[in-house]
C-alpha positions as semicolon CSV with decimal commas, in nm:
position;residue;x (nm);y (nm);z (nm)
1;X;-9,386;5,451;13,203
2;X;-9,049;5,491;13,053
3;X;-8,909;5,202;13,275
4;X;-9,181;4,983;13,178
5;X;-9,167;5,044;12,808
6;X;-8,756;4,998;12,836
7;X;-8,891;4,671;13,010
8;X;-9,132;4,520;12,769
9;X;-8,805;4,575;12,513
10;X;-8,546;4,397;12,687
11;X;-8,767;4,083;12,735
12;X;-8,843;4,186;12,361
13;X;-8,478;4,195;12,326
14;X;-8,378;3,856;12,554
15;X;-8,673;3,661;12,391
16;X;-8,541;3,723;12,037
17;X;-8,163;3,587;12,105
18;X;-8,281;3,318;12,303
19;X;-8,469;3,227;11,981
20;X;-8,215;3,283;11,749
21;X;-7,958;3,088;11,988
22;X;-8,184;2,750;11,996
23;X;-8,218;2,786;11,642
24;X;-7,873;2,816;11,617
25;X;-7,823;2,477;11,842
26;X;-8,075;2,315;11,647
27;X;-7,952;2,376;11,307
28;X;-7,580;2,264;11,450
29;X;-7,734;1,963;11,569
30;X;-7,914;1,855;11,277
31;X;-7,573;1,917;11,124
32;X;-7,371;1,682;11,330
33;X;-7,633;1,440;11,338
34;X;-7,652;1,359;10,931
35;X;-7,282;1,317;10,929
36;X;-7,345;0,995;11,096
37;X;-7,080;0,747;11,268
38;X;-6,744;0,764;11,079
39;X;-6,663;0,391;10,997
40;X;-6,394;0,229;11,168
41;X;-6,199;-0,078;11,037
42;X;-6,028;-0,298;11,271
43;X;-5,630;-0,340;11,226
44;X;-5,708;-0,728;11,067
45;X;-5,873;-0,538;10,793
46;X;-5,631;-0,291;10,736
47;X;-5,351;-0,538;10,763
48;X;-5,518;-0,730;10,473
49;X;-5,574;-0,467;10,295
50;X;-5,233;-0,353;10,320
51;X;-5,088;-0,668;10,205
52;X;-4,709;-0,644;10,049
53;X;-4,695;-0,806;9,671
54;X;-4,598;-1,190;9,664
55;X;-4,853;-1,212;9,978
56;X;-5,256;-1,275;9,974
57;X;-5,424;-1,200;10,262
58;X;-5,791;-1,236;10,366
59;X;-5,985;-1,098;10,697
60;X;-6,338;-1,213;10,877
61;X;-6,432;-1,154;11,214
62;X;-6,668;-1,359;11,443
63;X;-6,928;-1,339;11,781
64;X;-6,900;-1,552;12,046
65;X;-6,956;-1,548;12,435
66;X;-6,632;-1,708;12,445
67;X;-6,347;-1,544;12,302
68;X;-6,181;-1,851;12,231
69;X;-6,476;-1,970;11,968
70;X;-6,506;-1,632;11,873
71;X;-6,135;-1,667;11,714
72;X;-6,169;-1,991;11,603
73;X;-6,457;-1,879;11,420
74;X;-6,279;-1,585;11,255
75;X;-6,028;-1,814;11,130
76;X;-6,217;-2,023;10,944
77;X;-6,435;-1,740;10,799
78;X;-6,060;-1,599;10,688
79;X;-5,990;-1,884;10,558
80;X;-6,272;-1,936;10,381
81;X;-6,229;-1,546;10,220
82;X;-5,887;-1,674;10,105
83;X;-5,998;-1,980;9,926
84;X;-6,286;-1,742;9,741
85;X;-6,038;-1,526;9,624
86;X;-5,769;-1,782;9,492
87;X;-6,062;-1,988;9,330
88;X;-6,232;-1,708;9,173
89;X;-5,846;-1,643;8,994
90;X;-5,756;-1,938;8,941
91;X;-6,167;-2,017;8,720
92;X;-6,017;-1,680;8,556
93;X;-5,641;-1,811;8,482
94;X;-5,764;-2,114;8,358
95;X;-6,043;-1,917;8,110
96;X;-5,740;-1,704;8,030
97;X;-5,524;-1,995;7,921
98;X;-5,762;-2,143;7,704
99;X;-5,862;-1,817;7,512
100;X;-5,454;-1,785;7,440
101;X;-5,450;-2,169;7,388
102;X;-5,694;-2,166;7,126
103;X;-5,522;-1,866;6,911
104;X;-5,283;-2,107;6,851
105;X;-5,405;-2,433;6,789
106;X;-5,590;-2,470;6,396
107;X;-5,853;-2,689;6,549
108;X;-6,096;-2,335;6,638
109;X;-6,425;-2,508;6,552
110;X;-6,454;-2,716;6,893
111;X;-6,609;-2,651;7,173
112;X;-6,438;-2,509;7,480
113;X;-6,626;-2,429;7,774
114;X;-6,512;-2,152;7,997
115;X;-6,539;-2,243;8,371
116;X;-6,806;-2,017;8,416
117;X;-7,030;-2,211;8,192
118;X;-6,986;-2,543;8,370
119;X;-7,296;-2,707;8,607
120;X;-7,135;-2,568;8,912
121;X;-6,913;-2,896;8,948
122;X;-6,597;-2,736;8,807
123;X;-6,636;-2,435;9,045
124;X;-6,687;-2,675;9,321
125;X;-6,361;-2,865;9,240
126;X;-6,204;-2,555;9,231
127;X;-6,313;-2,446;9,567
128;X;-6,194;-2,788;9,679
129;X;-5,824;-2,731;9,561
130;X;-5,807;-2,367;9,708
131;X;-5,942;-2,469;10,036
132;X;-5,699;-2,743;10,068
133;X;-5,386;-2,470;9,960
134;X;-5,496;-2,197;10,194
135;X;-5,514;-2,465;10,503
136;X;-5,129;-2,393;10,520
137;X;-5,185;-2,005;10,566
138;X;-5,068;-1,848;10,875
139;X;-5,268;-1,621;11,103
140;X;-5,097;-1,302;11,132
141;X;-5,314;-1,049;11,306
142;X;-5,588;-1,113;11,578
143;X;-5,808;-0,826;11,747
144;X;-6,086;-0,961;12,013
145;X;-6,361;-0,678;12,156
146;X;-6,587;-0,690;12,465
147;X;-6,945;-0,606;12,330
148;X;-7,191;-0,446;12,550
149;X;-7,315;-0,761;12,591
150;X;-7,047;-0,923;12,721
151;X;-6,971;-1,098;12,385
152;X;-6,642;-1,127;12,213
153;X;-6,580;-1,019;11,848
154;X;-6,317;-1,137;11,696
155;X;-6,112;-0,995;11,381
156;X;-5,856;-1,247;11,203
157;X;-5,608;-1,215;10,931
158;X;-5,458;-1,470;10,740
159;X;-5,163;-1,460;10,477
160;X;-5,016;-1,697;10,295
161;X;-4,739;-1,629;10,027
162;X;-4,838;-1,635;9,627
163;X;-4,561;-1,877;9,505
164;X;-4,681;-2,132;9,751
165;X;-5,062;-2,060;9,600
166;X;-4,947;-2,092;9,271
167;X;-4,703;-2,393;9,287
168;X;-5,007;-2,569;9,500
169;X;-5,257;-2,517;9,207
170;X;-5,018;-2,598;8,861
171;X;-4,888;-2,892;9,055
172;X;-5,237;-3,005;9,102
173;X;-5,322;-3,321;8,851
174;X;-5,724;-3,206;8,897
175;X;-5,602;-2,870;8,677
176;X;-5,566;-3,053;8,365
177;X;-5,862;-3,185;8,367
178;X;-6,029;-2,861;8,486
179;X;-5,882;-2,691;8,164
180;X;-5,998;-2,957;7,951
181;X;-6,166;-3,297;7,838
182;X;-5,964;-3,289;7,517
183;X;-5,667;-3,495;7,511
184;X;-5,476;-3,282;7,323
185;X;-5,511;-2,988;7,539
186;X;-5,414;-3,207;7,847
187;X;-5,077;-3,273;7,664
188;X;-4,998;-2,945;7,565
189;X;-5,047;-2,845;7,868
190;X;-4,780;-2,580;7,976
191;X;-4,733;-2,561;8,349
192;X;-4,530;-2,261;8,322
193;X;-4,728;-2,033;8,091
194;X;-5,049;-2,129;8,359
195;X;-4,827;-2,035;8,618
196;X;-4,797;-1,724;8,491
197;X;-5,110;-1,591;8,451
198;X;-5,155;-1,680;8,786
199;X;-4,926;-1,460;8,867
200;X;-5,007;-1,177;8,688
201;X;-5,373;-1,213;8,873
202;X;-5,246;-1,168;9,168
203;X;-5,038;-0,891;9,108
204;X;-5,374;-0,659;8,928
205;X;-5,561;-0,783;9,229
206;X;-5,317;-0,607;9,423
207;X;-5,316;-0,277;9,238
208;X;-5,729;-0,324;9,221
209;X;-5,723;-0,344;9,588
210;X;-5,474;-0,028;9,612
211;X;-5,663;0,190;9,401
């Protein structure tokens, strides 16, 4: 009786860890499981994003079943990046030149619209200039994968330096006429001062991007 009553406890006994063990498991593995998959960046992103000042840099990354397509593609993409980013600063450098412009001219009254109130053809034209700057930028880091699939991903970063960027863009006639219609703002035109805020852009997109 004794032996059967010491037993019915130890299966009491057993039962009960075994219990408290899968709960154990289970609550571990709901744990691990809503942590999810850490993100990984490939080294072409953290090589743009790591960018020294004085350089831009711009990343993409492309599928193919050929990895030779698949890095073409990821070129162009970067390249692409590169001329959003210089375009979008240089519709900003221009809007910042004519706010500064227009504190010191006596003529207030007119009309000056900022890029971002154009018909979309000024943005075009500006997309136009950067795209034909950033053709001279240099790939400098390439990263191709084998997908379970057997496709290739590719990862490219480009780079080209800022002075070339900038010197491209003042030196462009099509600026002029991107800051203004008005004659007189197309002769007092100062390349330097435009050249400048380009500049400085650049430079707070960098800290932006390092923050």
């Amino acid at each position: 009786m004794i032996m059967k009553r010491i037993a019915i406890i130890s299966a009491a006994v057993l039962s009960a860890i075994l219990m408290l063990s899968s709960c154990g498991a289970s609550k571990k593995s709901q744990s691990t499981a809503s942590l999810g998959v850490e993100e990984v960046k490939s080294p072409a992103q953290l090589y743009a994003e790591e960018a020294p000042k004085g350089v831009q840099r711009a990343w993409a990354s492309y599928n193919d079943f050929d990895g030779t397509t698949a890095v073409r593609g990821a070129t162009a993409l970067a390249r692409g990046e590169l001329a959003a980013q210089v375009s979008t600063m240089v519709e900003q450098a221009i809007d910042i030149y004519r706010g500064k412009y227009l504190q010191n001219v006596t003529d207030t009254k007119k009309d000056y619209k900022q890029v971002s109130d154009g018909d979309g053809k000024s943005r075009d034209e500006l997309t136009a200039i950067a795209s034909e700057i950033v053709k001279g930028s240099r790939v400098v880091k390439t990263n191709t994968y084998i997908q379970k699939d057997n496709t290739r991903t590719a990862y490219v970063c480009v780079e080209i330096d800022v002075d070339i960027l900038v010197s491209g863009i003042e030196n462009d006639q099509r600026i002029e006429k991107l800051i203004s219609d008005d004659d007189k703002m197309k002769i007092d035109f100062d390349r330097q001062q435009f050249a400048e805020e380009m500049r400085a852009l650049f430079d707070e997109y960098k800290q932006r991007r390092a923050e």
